[in-house]
Amino acid sequence: MARKKVKLQRIANDAKRRTTFRKRLKGLTKKASELATLCGVDTCLVVYGEGEAQATEVWPSVPEATGVLERFKAMPQLDRYKKMTDLEGFLKERIGKLLEQRKKARCDADESETKLLLVEALDGRRVGLEGLTIEQLTSLGWMADARLKIVNERLEKLRGQGLLPSTTAGYIHGY
Amino acid sequence: MVRPRGKPSLGRQRIEIRRIEDGERRQVTFSKRRTGLFKKASELSTLCGASVAVVAFSKAGNVFGFGEPSVDAVLRHYVPLPGDGAGAVPAPAHVEDSDAPGPEELDALRRAAEQTKAQVAAEQERMRDVADKITQAMADRQFWWEADVEALGEAELPEFARSLERLRDSLLDLTSNH
Protein backbone atom coordinates (compact mmCIF):
# COMPACT_ATOMS: atom_id res chain seq x y z
CA MET A 1 0.00 0.00 0.00
CA ALA A 2 1.29 3.45 -0.87
CA ARG A 3 2.68 5.14 2.20
CA LYS A 4 2.81 8.79 1.27
CA LYS A 5 1.83 11.50 3.69
CA VAL A 6 -1.53 12.90 2.57
CA LYS A 7 -2.31 16.55 3.20
CA LEU A 8 -5.46 16.79 5.29
CA GLN A 9 -7.68 18.88 3.09
CA ARG A 10 -10.39 18.18 0.58
CA ILE A 11 -8.96 16.34 -2.41
CA ALA A 12 -9.39 18.60 -5.39
CA ASN A 13 -9.18 15.96 -8.11
CA ASP A 14 -12.67 14.47 -8.54
CA ALA A 15 -11.60 10.98 -9.57
CA LYS A 16 -8.96 10.73 -6.89
CA ARG A 17 -11.42 11.94 -4.28
CA ARG A 18 -13.99 9.31 -5.25
CA THR A 19 -11.39 6.55 -5.17
CA THR A 20 -10.07 7.70 -1.81
CA PHE A 21 -13.62 7.85 -0.50
CA ARG A 22 -14.34 4.24 -1.46
CA LYS A 23 -11.04 2.96 -0.08
CA ARG A 24 -11.24 4.83 3.18
CA LEU A 25 -14.89 3.98 3.70
CA LYS A 26 -13.95 0.32 3.41
CA GLY A 27 -11.15 0.84 5.93
CA LEU A 28 -13.48 2.69 8.27
CA THR A 29 -16.05 -0.11 8.35
CA LYS A 30 -13.24 -2.60 8.96
CA LYS A 31 -12.00 -0.60 11.94
CA ALA A 32 -15.54 -0.24 13.28
CA SER A 33 -16.02 -3.98 12.96
CA GLU A 34 -12.78 -4.70 14.82
CA LEU A 35 -13.77 -2.36 17.63
CA ALA A 36 -17.20 -3.96 17.96
CA THR A 37 -15.80 -7.51 17.98
CA LEU A 38 -12.72 -6.98 20.17
CA CYS A 39 -14.60 -5.05 22.80
CA GLY A 40 -18.03 -6.59 22.44
CA VAL A 41 -19.77 -3.24 22.16
CA ASP A 42 -22.64 -1.74 20.18
CA THR A 43 -21.29 0.40 17.38
CA CYS A 44 -22.71 1.95 14.26
CA LEU A 45 -21.65 4.11 11.38
CA VAL A 46 -23.67 6.39 9.09
CA VAL A 47 -21.90 7.96 6.12
CA TYR A 48 -23.13 10.27 3.38
CA GLY A 49 -20.80 10.70 0.46
CA GLU A 50 -20.39 14.26 -0.75
CA GLY A 51 -23.61 15.50 -2.25
CA GLU A 52 -25.44 12.21 -1.68
CA ALA A 53 -29.05 12.42 -0.61
CA GLN A 54 -29.17 8.80 0.53
CA ALA A 55 -26.82 7.30 3.08
CA THR A 56 -23.87 5.76 1.25
CA GLU A 57 -23.08 3.43 4.09
CA VAL A 58 -24.96 2.28 7.14
CA TRP A 59 -22.95 -0.16 9.23
CA PRO A 60 -23.36 -2.88 10.40
CA SER A 61 -26.71 -3.02 8.62
CA VAL A 62 -29.84 -0.89 8.60
CA PRO A 63 -31.71 -2.89 11.25
CA GLU A 64 -28.65 -3.28 13.53
CA ALA A 65 -27.62 0.36 13.18
CA THR A 66 -31.19 1.42 13.87
CA GLY A 67 -31.05 -0.65 17.04
CA VAL A 68 -27.91 1.14 18.20
CA LEU A 69 -29.39 4.52 17.37
CA GLU A 70 -32.57 3.70 19.27
CA ARG A 71 -30.42 2.85 22.28
CA PHE A 72 -28.61 6.14 21.71
CA LYS A 73 -31.82 8.15 21.55
CA ALA A 74 -33.19 6.45 24.64
CA MET A 75 -30.36 7.89 26.71
CA PRO A 76 -30.96 11.01 28.77
CA GLN A 77 -29.70 14.04 26.92
CA LEU A 78 -26.91 14.81 29.35
CA ASP A 79 -25.43 11.33 29.03
CA ARG A 80 -25.81 11.39 25.30
CA TYR A 81 -23.73 14.49 24.76
CA LYS A 82 -21.13 14.06 27.47
CA LYS A 83 -18.76 12.23 25.13
CA MET A 84 -19.88 13.61 21.80
CA THR A 85 -17.41 15.43 19.58
CA ASP A 86 -17.13 16.91 16.18
CA LEU A 87 -14.03 17.73 14.19
CA GLU A 88 -13.11 20.81 16.19
CA GLY A 89 -13.59 19.07 19.53
CA PHE A 90 -11.70 15.99 18.42
CA LEU A 91 -8.72 18.01 17.20
CA LYS A 92 -8.62 20.06 20.40
CA GLU A 93 -8.70 16.89 22.50
CA ARG A 94 -5.87 15.46 20.44
CA ILE A 95 -3.78 18.59 20.93
CA GLY A 96 -4.46 18.46 24.67
CA LYS A 97 -3.24 14.86 24.91
CA LEU A 98 -0.14 15.66 22.84
CA LEU A 99 0.70 18.63 25.07
CA GLU A 100 0.56 16.35 28.10
CA GLN A 101 2.88 13.91 26.37
CA ARG A 102 5.25 16.70 25.46
CA LYS A 103 5.35 17.94 29.03
CA LYS A 104 6.19 14.50 30.35
CA ALA A 105 8.79 13.82 27.65
CA ARG A 106 10.44 17.16 28.31
CA CYS A 107 10.52 16.47 32.04
CA ASP A 108 12.05 13.01 31.55
CA ALA A 109 14.67 14.37 29.14
CA ASP A 110 15.58 17.25 31.50
CA GLU A 111 15.97 14.84 34.39
CA SER A 112 18.21 12.60 32.33
CA GLU A 113 20.40 15.55 31.39
CA THR A 114 20.78 16.46 35.06
CA LYS A 115 21.69 12.87 35.85
CA LEU A 116 24.39 13.01 33.18
CA LEU A 117 25.81 16.17 34.72
CA LEU A 118 25.84 14.51 38.12
CA VAL A 119 27.66 11.41 36.89
CA GLU A 120 30.20 13.58 35.08
CA ALA A 121 30.69 15.82 38.10
CA LEU A 122 31.25 12.89 40.45
CA ASP A 123 33.71 11.53 37.94
CA GLY A 124 35.71 14.70 38.26
CA ARG A 125 35.00 15.77 34.72
CA ARG A 126 33.23 19.00 35.58
CA VAL A 127 36.02 20.98 37.20
CA GLY A 128 34.72 24.05 38.99
CA LEU A 129 31.26 23.36 37.55
CA GLU A 130 31.99 25.95 34.91
CA GLY A 131 29.69 26.95 32.12
CA LEU A 132 26.51 25.66 33.71
CA THR A 133 23.40 27.78 33.89
CA ILE A 134 21.76 28.63 37.19
CA GLU A 135 18.93 26.23 36.35
CA GLN A 136 21.36 23.40 35.70
CA LEU A 137 23.22 24.12 38.94
CA THR A 138 19.99 24.19 40.91
CA SER A 139 18.66 20.95 39.44
CA LEU A 140 22.04 19.35 39.99
CA GLY A 141 21.95 20.43 43.64
CA TRP A 142 18.52 18.90 44.17
CA MET A 143 19.51 15.64 42.54
CA ALA A 144 22.75 15.42 44.54
CA ASP A 145 20.76 16.08 47.69
CA ALA A 146 18.20 13.42 46.87
CA ARG A 147 20.90 10.85 46.14
CA LEU A 148 22.69 11.75 49.34
CA LYS A 149 19.51 11.11 51.32
CA ILE A 150 19.19 7.64 49.86
CA VAL A 151 22.83 6.81 50.47
CA ASN A 152 22.69 8.05 54.05
CA GLU A 153 19.56 6.01 54.70
CA ARG A 154 21.37 2.93 53.44
CA LEU A 155 24.39 3.74 55.60
CA GLU A 156 22.16 4.10 58.67
CA LYS A 157 20.63 0.73 57.88
CA LEU A 158 24.04 -0.89 57.63
CA ARG A 159 25.16 0.70 60.89
CA GLY A 160 21.97 -0.54 62.53
CA GLN A 161 22.77 -4.05 61.35
CA GLY A 162 26.22 -3.74 62.85
CA LEU A 163 27.92 -4.10 59.50
CA LEU A 164 29.58 -0.71 59.85
CA PRO A 165 31.18 1.00 62.80
CA SER A 166 29.20 4.02 64.07
CA THR A 167 31.80 6.28 62.53
CA THR A 168 33.91 5.40 59.56
CA ALA A 169 36.36 8.19 60.21
CA GLY A 170 39.80 6.85 60.86
CA TYR A 171 38.77 3.29 60.12
CA ILE A 172 41.76 1.54 58.66
CA HIS A 173 41.62 -1.85 57.06
CA GLY A 174 43.61 -4.57 58.66
CA TYR A 175 44.25 -2.87 62.00
CA MET B 1 31.31 3.75 20.22
CA VAL B 2 27.68 3.83 21.15
CA ARG B 3 26.03 0.47 21.59
CA PRO B 4 23.19 -0.11 19.17
CA ARG B 5 19.84 0.59 20.85
CA GLY B 6 17.69 -2.41 21.46
CA LYS B 7 14.01 -2.30 20.54
CA PRO B 8 12.10 -0.49 23.28
CA SER B 9 8.91 -2.48 22.69
CA LEU B 10 7.57 -5.33 20.59
CA GLY B 11 6.04 -3.00 18.02
CA ARG B 12 2.91 -3.83 16.06
CA GLN B 13 1.70 -7.35 16.70
CA ARG B 14 -0.98 -9.01 14.65
CA ILE B 15 -3.84 -9.78 16.97
CA GLU B 16 -6.77 -12.07 16.48
CA ILE B 17 -10.09 -10.35 16.08
CA ARG B 18 -11.99 -11.97 18.92
CA ARG B 19 -13.65 -10.66 22.04
CA ILE B 20 -11.01 -9.70 24.59
CA GLU B 21 -11.75 -11.47 27.85
CA ASP B 22 -9.48 -9.48 30.15
CA GLY B 23 -11.59 -6.54 31.30
CA GLU B 24 -8.74 -4.11 31.76
CA ARG B 25 -7.13 -4.84 28.43
CA ARG B 26 -10.53 -4.61 26.76
CA GLN B 27 -11.13 -1.18 28.23
CA VAL B 28 -7.73 0.09 27.11
CA THR B 29 -8.30 -1.34 23.63
CA PHE B 30 -11.72 0.27 23.47
CA SER B 31 -10.29 3.64 24.41
CA LYS B 32 -7.43 3.51 21.93
CA ARG B 33 -9.35 2.04 19.01
CA ARG B 34 -12.28 4.36 19.50
CA THR B 35 -9.91 7.31 19.20
CA GLY B 36 -8.39 5.74 16.10
CA LEU B 37 -11.81 5.14 14.59
CA PHE B 38 -12.82 8.75 15.18
CA LYS B 39 -9.57 9.89 13.63
CA LYS B 40 -10.22 7.82 10.49
CA ALA B 41 -13.78 9.11 10.32
CA SER B 42 -12.56 12.70 10.60
CA GLU B 43 -10.06 12.13 7.79
CA LEU B 44 -12.71 10.60 5.55
CA SER B 45 -14.86 13.63 6.14
CA THR B 46 -12.12 16.17 5.48
CA LEU B 47 -10.51 14.48 2.49
CA CYS B 48 -13.68 13.49 0.69
CA GLY B 49 -16.26 15.98 1.84
CA ALA B 50 -18.36 13.25 3.43
CA SER B 51 -20.77 13.60 6.33
CA VAL B 52 -20.11 11.02 9.00
CA ALA B 53 -21.56 9.87 12.30
CA VAL B 54 -19.95 7.19 14.49
CA VAL B 55 -21.61 6.00 17.67
CA ALA B 56 -20.03 3.51 20.07
CA PHE B 57 -21.16 2.30 23.47
CA SER B 58 -18.64 1.26 26.09
CA LYS B 59 -19.10 -1.90 28.14
CA ALA B 60 -20.16 0.29 31.03
CA GLY B 61 -22.95 1.78 28.96
CA ASN B 62 -21.43 5.19 28.22
CA VAL B 63 -21.89 6.42 24.70
CA PHE B 64 -19.15 7.99 22.61
CA GLY B 65 -19.81 9.75 19.37
CA PHE B 66 -18.07 11.54 16.59
CA GLY B 67 -19.89 13.40 13.85
CA GLU B 68 -19.02 15.84 11.13
CA PRO B 69 -20.64 18.35 10.85
CA SER B 70 -22.20 16.92 14.02
CA VAL B 71 -23.70 13.63 15.13
CA ASP B 72 -27.09 15.26 15.45
CA ALA B 73 -27.03 16.79 12.00
CA VAL B 74 -26.18 13.49 10.33
CA LEU B 75 -28.59 11.38 12.37
CA ARG B 76 -31.40 13.86 11.95
CA HIS B 77 -31.11 13.50 8.24
CA TYR B 78 -30.90 9.73 8.42
CA VAL B 79 -33.88 9.38 10.67
CA PRO B 80 -35.76 12.62 10.31
CA LEU B 81 -37.64 13.67 13.41
CA PRO B 82 -41.39 14.04 12.95
CA GLY B 83 -41.86 17.50 11.61
CA ASP B 84 -38.53 17.67 9.80
CA GLY B 85 -38.99 18.10 6.10
CA ALA B 86 -36.76 16.20 3.68
CA GLY B 87 -33.96 18.68 4.16
CA ALA B 88 -30.64 18.95 2.42
CA VAL B 89 -27.91 16.56 3.43
CA PRO B 90 -25.82 18.18 6.15
CA ALA B 91 -22.59 18.73 4.29
CA PRO B 92 -19.45 19.58 6.21
CA ALA B 93 -19.19 22.87 4.37
CA HIS B 94 -22.65 23.86 5.48
CA VAL B 95 -22.08 26.08 8.44
CA GLU B 96 -25.34 26.37 10.36
CA ASP B 97 -23.68 27.69 13.42
CA SER B 98 -21.84 30.99 13.03
CA ASP B 99 -19.68 30.02 15.97
CA ALA B 100 -18.50 26.92 14.16
CA PRO B 101 -14.89 27.04 13.01
CA GLY B 102 -14.18 27.65 9.37
CA PRO B 103 -11.81 25.50 7.33
CA GLU B 104 -8.88 27.80 8.11
CA GLU B 105 -9.34 27.36 11.84
CA LEU B 106 -9.60 23.59 11.50
CA ASP B 107 -6.47 23.59 9.37
CA ALA B 108 -4.67 25.61 12.04
CA LEU B 109 -5.72 23.03 14.64
CA ARG B 110 -4.41 20.21 12.48
CA ARG B 111 -1.09 21.98 12.03
CA ALA B 112 -0.84 22.59 15.76
CA ALA B 113 -1.44 18.89 16.40
CA GLU B 114 1.24 17.82 13.92
CA GLN B 115 3.69 20.32 15.36
CA THR B 116 3.14 19.13 18.93
CA LYS B 117 3.49 15.53 17.82
CA ALA B 118 6.87 16.37 16.27
CA GLN B 119 7.93 18.09 19.48
CA VAL B 120 7.09 14.98 21.52
CA ALA B 121 9.22 12.88 19.18
CA ALA B 122 12.09 15.37 19.49
CA GLU B 123 12.02 15.25 23.29
CA GLN B 124 11.96 11.46 23.26
CA GLU B 125 14.94 11.45 20.90
CA ARG B 126 16.82 13.81 23.22
CA MET B 127 16.02 11.50 26.14
CA ARG B 128 17.44 8.50 24.30
CA ASP B 129 20.59 10.37 23.31
CA VAL B 130 21.24 11.41 26.89
CA ALA B 131 20.50 7.89 28.17
CA ASP B 132 23.20 6.57 25.82
CA LYS B 133 25.70 9.13 27.12
CA ILE B 134 24.88 8.21 30.70
CA THR B 135 25.43 4.52 30.02
CA GLN B 136 28.80 5.33 28.50
CA ALA B 137 29.78 7.61 31.38
CA MET B 138 28.87 5.04 34.01
CA ALA B 139 30.72 2.31 32.08
CA ASP B 140 30.91 -0.69 34.36
CA ARG B 141 30.13 1.24 37.48
CA GLN B 142 26.35 1.12 37.10
CA PHE B 143 25.92 -0.25 40.60
CA TRP B 144 27.96 2.64 41.97
CA TRP B 145 25.31 5.08 40.81
CA GLU B 146 22.44 3.03 42.20
CA ALA B 147 24.16 2.90 45.60
CA ASP B 148 23.20 -0.75 45.69
CA VAL B 149 23.98 -1.95 49.18
CA GLU B 150 24.77 -5.46 47.99
CA ALA B 151 27.09 -4.39 45.19
CA LEU B 152 28.82 -1.54 46.99
CA GLY B 153 31.07 -2.55 49.77
CA GLU B 154 30.81 -1.01 53.22
CA ALA B 155 33.87 1.13 52.48
CA GLU B 156 32.57 2.43 49.18
CA LEU B 157 29.21 3.74 50.35
CA PRO B 158 30.67 6.31 52.76
CA GLU B 159 33.07 7.41 50.04
CA PHE B 160 30.16 7.90 47.66
CA ALA B 161 28.36 9.89 50.35
CA ARG B 162 31.39 12.11 50.82
CA SER B 163 31.67 12.77 47.06
CA LEU B 164 28.00 13.72 46.93
CA GLU B 165 28.39 15.97 49.95
CA ARG B 166 31.36 17.76 48.40
CA LEU B 167 29.44 18.28 45.18
CA ARG B 168 26.34 19.49 46.94
CA ASP B 169 28.36 21.95 49.02
CA SER B 170 30.08 23.39 45.93
CA LEU B 171 26.69 23.76 44.28
CA LEU B 172 25.26 25.51 47.33
CA ASP B 173 28.18 27.94 47.22
CA LEU B 174 27.69 28.64 43.53
CA THR B 175 23.92 29.02 43.64
CA SER B 176 23.84 31.17 46.76
CA ASN B 177 26.24 33.67 45.24
CA HIS B 178 23.87 34.43 42.36
Coordinates of C-alpha atoms in Angstrom, one line a residue:
Chain A
M1 CA 0.0 0.0 0.0
A2 CA 1.3 3.4 -0.9
R3 CA 2.7 5.1 2.2
K4 CA 2.8 8.8 1.3
K5 CA 1.8 11.5 3.7
V6 CA -1.5 12.9 2.6
K7 CA -2.3 16.5 3.2
L8 CA -5.5 16.8 5.3
Q9 CA -7.7 18.9 3.1
R10 CA -10.4 18.2 0.6
I11 CA -9.0 16.3 -2.4
A12 CA -9.4 18.6 -5.4
N13 CA -9.2 16.0 -8.1
D14 CA -12.7 14.5 -8.5
A15 CA -11.6 11.0 -9.6
K16 CA -9.0 10.7 -6.9
R17 CA -11.4 11.9 -4.3
R18 CA -14.0 9.3 -5.3
T19 CA -11.4 6.5 -5.2
T20 CA -10.1 7.7 -1.8
F21 CA -13.6 7.8 -0.5
R22 CA -14.3 4.2 -1.5
K23 CA -11.0 3.0 -0.1
R24 CA -11.2 4.8 3.2
L25 CA -14.9 4.0 3.7
K26 CA -13.9 0.3 3.4
G27 CA -11.2 0.8 5.9
L28 CA -13.5 2.7 8.3
T29 CA -16.0 -0.1 8.4
K30 CA -13.2 -2.6 9.0
K31 CA -12.0 -0.6 11.9
A32 CA -15.5 -0.2 13.3
S33 CA -16.0 -4.0 13.0
E34 CA -12.8 -4.7 14.8
L35 CA -13.8 -2.4 17.6
A36 CA -17.2 -4.0 18.0
T37 CA -15.8 -7.5 18.0
L38 CA -12.7 -7.0 20.2
C39 CA -14.6 -5.1 22.8
G40 CA -18.0 -6.6 22.4
V41 CA -19.8 -3.2 22.2
D42 CA -22.6 -1.7 20.2
T43 CA -21.3 0.4 17.4
C44 CA -22.7 2.0 14.3
L45 CA -21.7 4.1 11.4
V46 CA -23.7 6.4 9.1
V47 CA -21.9 8.0 6.1
Y48 CA -23.1 10.3 3.4
G49 CA -20.8 10.7 0.5
E50 CA -20.4 14.3 -0.8
G51 CA -23.6 15.5 -2.3
E52 CA -25.4 12.2 -1.7
A53 CA -29.1 12.4 -0.6
Q54 CA -29.2 8.8 0.5
A55 CA -26.8 7.3 3.1
T56 CA -23.9 5.8 1.2
E57 CA -23.1 3.4 4.1
V58 CA -25.0 2.3 7.1
W59 CA -22.9 -0.2 9.2
P60 CA -23.4 -2.9 10.4
S61 CA -26.7 -3.0 8.6
V62 CA -29.8 -0.9 8.6
P63 CA -31.7 -2.9 11.2
E64 CA -28.7 -3.3 13.5
A65 CA -27.6 0.4 13.2
T66 CA -31.2 1.4 13.9
G67 CA -31.0 -0.6 17.0
V68 CA -27.9 1.1 18.2
L69 CA -29.4 4.5 17.4
E70 CA -32.6 3.7 19.3
R71 CA -30.4 2.9 22.3
F72 CA -28.6 6.1 21.7
K73 CA -31.8 8.2 21.5
A74 CA -33.2 6.5 24.6
M75 CA -30.4 7.9 26.7
P76 CA -31.0 11.0 28.8
Q77 CA -29.7 14.0 26.9
L78 CA -26.9 14.8 29.4
D79 CA -25.4 11.3 29.0
R80 CA -25.8 11.4 25.3
Y81 CA -23.7 14.5 24.8
K82 CA -21.1 14.1 27.5
K83 CA -18.8 12.2 25.1
M84 CA -19.9 13.6 21.8
T85 CA -17.4 15.4 19.6
D86 CA -17.1 16.9 16.2
L87 CA -14.0 17.7 14.2
E88 CA -13.1 20.8 16.2
G89 CA -13.6 19.1 19.5
F90 CA -11.7 16.0 18.4
L91 CA -8.7 18.0 17.2
K92 CA -8.6 20.1 20.4
E93 CA -8.7 16.9 22.5
R94 CA -5.9 15.5 20.4
I95 CA -3.8 18.6 20.9
G96 CA -4.5 18.5 24.7
K97 CA -3.2 14.9 24.9
L98 CA -0.1 15.7 22.8
L99 CA 0.7 18.6 25.1
E100 CA 0.6 16.4 28.1
Q101 CA 2.9 13.9 26.4
R102 CA 5.2 16.7 25.5
K103 CA 5.3 17.9 29.0
K104 CA 6.2 14.5 30.3
A105 CA 8.8 13.8 27.6
R106 CA 10.4 17.2 28.3
C107 CA 10.5 16.5 32.0
D108 CA 12.1 13.0 31.6
A109 CA 14.7 14.4 29.1
D110 CA 15.6 17.2 31.5
E111 CA 16.0 14.8 34.4
S112 CA 18.2 12.6 32.3
E113 CA 20.4 15.5 31.4
T114 CA 20.8 16.5 35.1
K115 CA 21.7 12.9 35.9
L116 CA 24.4 13.0 33.2
L117 CA 25.8 16.2 34.7
L118 CA 25.8 14.5 38.1
V119 CA 27.7 11.4 36.9
E120 CA 30.2 13.6 35.1
A121 CA 30.7 15.8 38.1
L122 CA 31.2 12.9 40.4
D123 CA 33.7 11.5 37.9
G124 CA 35.7 14.7 38.3
R125 CA 35.0 15.8 34.7
R126 CA 33.2 19.0 35.6
V127 CA 36.0 21.0 37.2
G128 CA 34.7 24.0 39.0
L129 CA 31.3 23.4 37.5
E130 CA 32.0 26.0 34.9
G131 CA 29.7 26.9 32.1
L132 CA 26.5 25.7 33.7
T133 CA 23.4 27.8 33.9
I134 CA 21.8 28.6 37.2
E135 CA 18.9 26.2 36.3
Q136 CA 21.4 23.4 35.7
L137 CA 23.2 24.1 38.9
T138 CA 20.0 24.2 40.9
S139 CA 18.7 20.9 39.4
L140 CA 22.0 19.4 40.0
G141 CA 22.0 20.4 43.6
W142 CA 18.5 18.9 44.2
M143 CA 19.5 15.6 42.5
A144 CA 22.8 15.4 44.5
D145 CA 20.8 16.1 47.7
A146 CA 18.2 13.4 46.9
R147 CA 20.9 10.8 46.1
L148 CA 22.7 11.7 49.3
K149 CA 19.5 11.1 51.3
I150 CA 19.2 7.6 49.9
V151 CA 22.8 6.8 50.5
N152 CA 22.7 8.1 54.1
E153 CA 19.6 6.0 54.7
R154 CA 21.4 2.9 53.4
L155 CA 24.4 3.7 55.6
E156 CA 22.2 4.1 58.7
K157 CA 20.6 0.7 57.9
L158 CA 24.0 -0.9 57.6
R159 CA 25.2 0.7 60.9
G160 CA 22.0 -0.5 62.5
Q161 CA 22.8 -4.1 61.3
G162 CA 26.2 -3.7 62.9
L163 CA 27.9 -4.1 59.5
L164 CA 29.6 -0.7 59.8
P165 CA 31.2 1.0 62.8
S166 CA 29.2 4.0 64.1
T167 CA 31.8 6.3 62.5
T168 CA 33.9 5.4 59.6
A169 CA 36.4 8.2 60.2
G170 CA 39.8 6.8 60.9
Y171 CA 38.8 3.3 60.1
I172 CA 41.8 1.5 58.7
H173 CA 41.6 -1.9 57.1
G174 CA 43.6 -4.6 58.7
Y175 CA 44.3 -2.9 62.0
Chain B
M1 CA 31.3 3.7 20.2
V2 CA 27.7 3.8 21.2
R3 CA 26.0 0.5 21.6
P4 CA 23.2 -0.1 19.2
R5 CA 19.8 0.6 20.9
G6 CA 17.7 -2.4 21.5
K7 CA 14.0 -2.3 20.5
P8 CA 12.1 -0.5 23.3
S9 CA 8.9 -2.5 22.7
L10 CA 7.6 -5.3 20.6
G11 CA 6.0 -3.0 18.0
R12 CA 2.9 -3.8 16.1
Q13 CA 1.7 -7.4 16.7
R14 CA -1.0 -9.0 14.6
I15 CA -3.8 -9.8 17.0
E16 CA -6.8 -12.1 16.5
I17 CA -10.1 -10.3 16.1
R18 CA -12.0 -12.0 18.9
R19 CA -13.6 -10.7 22.0
I20 CA -11.0 -9.7 24.6
E21 CA -11.7 -11.5 27.9
D22 CA -9.5 -9.5 30.1
G23 CA -11.6 -6.5 31.3
E24 CA -8.7 -4.1 31.8
R25 CA -7.1 -4.8 28.4
R26 CA -10.5 -4.6 26.8
Q27 CA -11.1 -1.2 28.2
V28 CA -7.7 0.1 27.1
T29 CA -8.3 -1.3 23.6
F30 CA -11.7 0.3 23.5
S31 CA -10.3 3.6 24.4
K32 CA -7.4 3.5 21.9
R33 CA -9.3 2.0 19.0
R34 CA -12.3 4.4 19.5
T35 CA -9.9 7.3 19.2
G36 CA -8.4 5.7 16.1
L37 CA -11.8 5.1 14.6
F38 CA -12.8 8.7 15.2
K39 CA -9.6 9.9 13.6
K40 CA -10.2 7.8 10.5
A41 CA -13.8 9.1 10.3
S42 CA -12.6 12.7 10.6
E43 CA -10.1 12.1 7.8
L44 CA -12.7 10.6 5.6
S45 CA -14.9 13.6 6.1
T46 CA -12.1 16.2 5.5
L47 CA -10.5 14.5 2.5
C48 CA -13.7 13.5 0.7
G49 CA -16.3 16.0 1.8
A50 CA -18.4 13.2 3.4
S51 CA -20.8 13.6 6.3
V52 CA -20.1 11.0 9.0
A53 CA -21.6 9.9 12.3
V54 CA -20.0 7.2 14.5
V55 CA -21.6 6.0 17.7
A56 CA -20.0 3.5 20.1
F57 CA -21.2 2.3 23.5
S58 CA -18.6 1.3 26.1
K59 CA -19.1 -1.9 28.1
A60 CA -20.2 0.3 31.0
G61 CA -23.0 1.8 29.0
N62 CA -21.4 5.2 28.2
V63 CA -21.9 6.4 24.7
F64 CA -19.2 8.0 22.6
G65 CA -19.8 9.7 19.4
F66 CA -18.1 11.5 16.6
G67 CA -19.9 13.4 13.9
E68 CA -19.0 15.8 11.1
P69 CA -20.6 18.4 10.8
S70 CA -22.2 16.9 14.0
V71 CA -23.7 13.6 15.1
D72 CA -27.1 15.3 15.4
A73 CA -27.0 16.8 12.0
V74 CA -26.2 13.5 10.3
L75 CA -28.6 11.4 12.4
R76 CA -31.4 13.9 11.9
H77 CA -31.1 13.5 8.2
Y78 CA -30.9 9.7 8.4
V79 CA -33.9 9.4 10.7
P80 CA -35.8 12.6 10.3
L81 CA -37.6 13.7 13.4
P82 CA -41.4 14.0 13.0
G83 CA -41.9 17.5 11.6
D84 CA -38.5 17.7 9.8
G85 CA -39.0 18.1 6.1
A86 CA -36.8 16.2 3.7
G87 CA -34.0 18.7 4.2
A88 CA -30.6 19.0 2.4
V89 CA -27.9 16.6 3.4
P90 CA -25.8 18.2 6.1
A91 CA -22.6 18.7 4.3
P92 CA -19.5 19.6 6.2
A93 CA -19.2 22.9 4.4
H94 CA -22.6 23.9 5.5
V95 CA -22.1 26.1 8.4
E96 CA -25.3 26.4 10.4
D97 CA -23.7 27.7 13.4
S98 CA -21.8 31.0 13.0
D99 CA -19.7 30.0 16.0
A100 CA -18.5 26.9 14.2
P101 CA -14.9 27.0 13.0
G102 CA -14.2 27.6 9.4
P103 CA -11.8 25.5 7.3
E104 CA -8.9 27.8 8.1
E105 CA -9.3 27.4 11.8
L106 CA -9.6 23.6 11.5
D107 CA -6.5 23.6 9.4
A108 CA -4.7 25.6 12.0
L109 CA -5.7 23.0 14.6
R110 CA -4.4 20.2 12.5
R111 CA -1.1 22.0 12.0
A112 CA -0.8 22.6 15.8
A113 CA -1.4 18.9 16.4
E114 CA 1.2 17.8 13.9
Q115 CA 3.7 20.3 15.4
T116 CA 3.1 19.1 18.9
K117 CA 3.5 15.5 17.8
A118 CA 6.9 16.4 16.3
Q119 CA 7.9 18.1 19.5
V120 CA 7.1 15.0 21.5
A121 CA 9.2 12.9 19.2
A122 CA 12.1 15.4 19.5
E123 CA 12.0 15.2 23.3
Q124 CA 12.0 11.5 23.3
E125 CA 14.9 11.4 20.9
R126 CA 16.8 13.8 23.2
M127 CA 16.0 11.5 26.1
R128 CA 17.4 8.5 24.3
D129 CA 20.6 10.4 23.3
V130 CA 21.2 11.4 26.9
A131 CA 20.5 7.9 28.2
D132 CA 23.2 6.6 25.8
K133 CA 25.7 9.1 27.1
I134 CA 24.9 8.2 30.7
T135 CA 25.4 4.5 30.0
Q136 CA 28.8 5.3 28.5
A137 CA 29.8 7.6 31.4
M138 CA 28.9 5.0 34.0
A139 CA 30.7 2.3 32.1
D140 CA 30.9 -0.7 34.4
R141 CA 30.1 1.2 37.5
Q142 CA 26.4 1.1 37.1
F143 CA 25.9 -0.2 40.6
W144 CA 28.0 2.6 42.0
W145 CA 25.3 5.1 40.8
E146 CA 22.4 3.0 42.2
A147 CA 24.2 2.9 45.6
D148 CA 23.2 -0.7 45.7
V149 CA 24.0 -1.9 49.2
E150 CA 24.8 -5.5 48.0
A151 CA 27.1 -4.4 45.2
L152 CA 28.8 -1.5 47.0
G153 CA 31.1 -2.5 49.8
E154 CA 30.8 -1.0 53.2
A155 CA 33.9 1.1 52.5
E156 CA 32.6 2.4 49.2
L157 CA 29.2 3.7 50.4
P158 CA 30.7 6.3 52.8
E159 CA 33.1 7.4 50.0
F160 CA 30.2 7.9 47.7
A161 CA 28.4 9.9 50.4
R162 CA 31.4 12.1 50.8
S163 CA 31.7 12.8 47.1
L164 CA 28.0 13.7 46.9
E165 CA 28.4 16.0 49.9
R166 CA 31.4 17.8 48.4
L167 CA 29.4 18.3 45.2
R168 CA 26.3 19.5 46.9
D169 CA 28.4 21.9 49.0
S170 CA 30.1 23.4 45.9
L171 CA 26.7 23.8 44.3
L172 CA 25.3 25.5 47.3
D173 CA 28.2 27.9 47.2
L174 CA 27.7 28.6 43.5
T175 CA 23.9 29.0 43.6
S176 CA 23.8 31.2 46.8
N177 CA 26.2 33.7 45.2
H178 CA 23.9 34.4 42.4

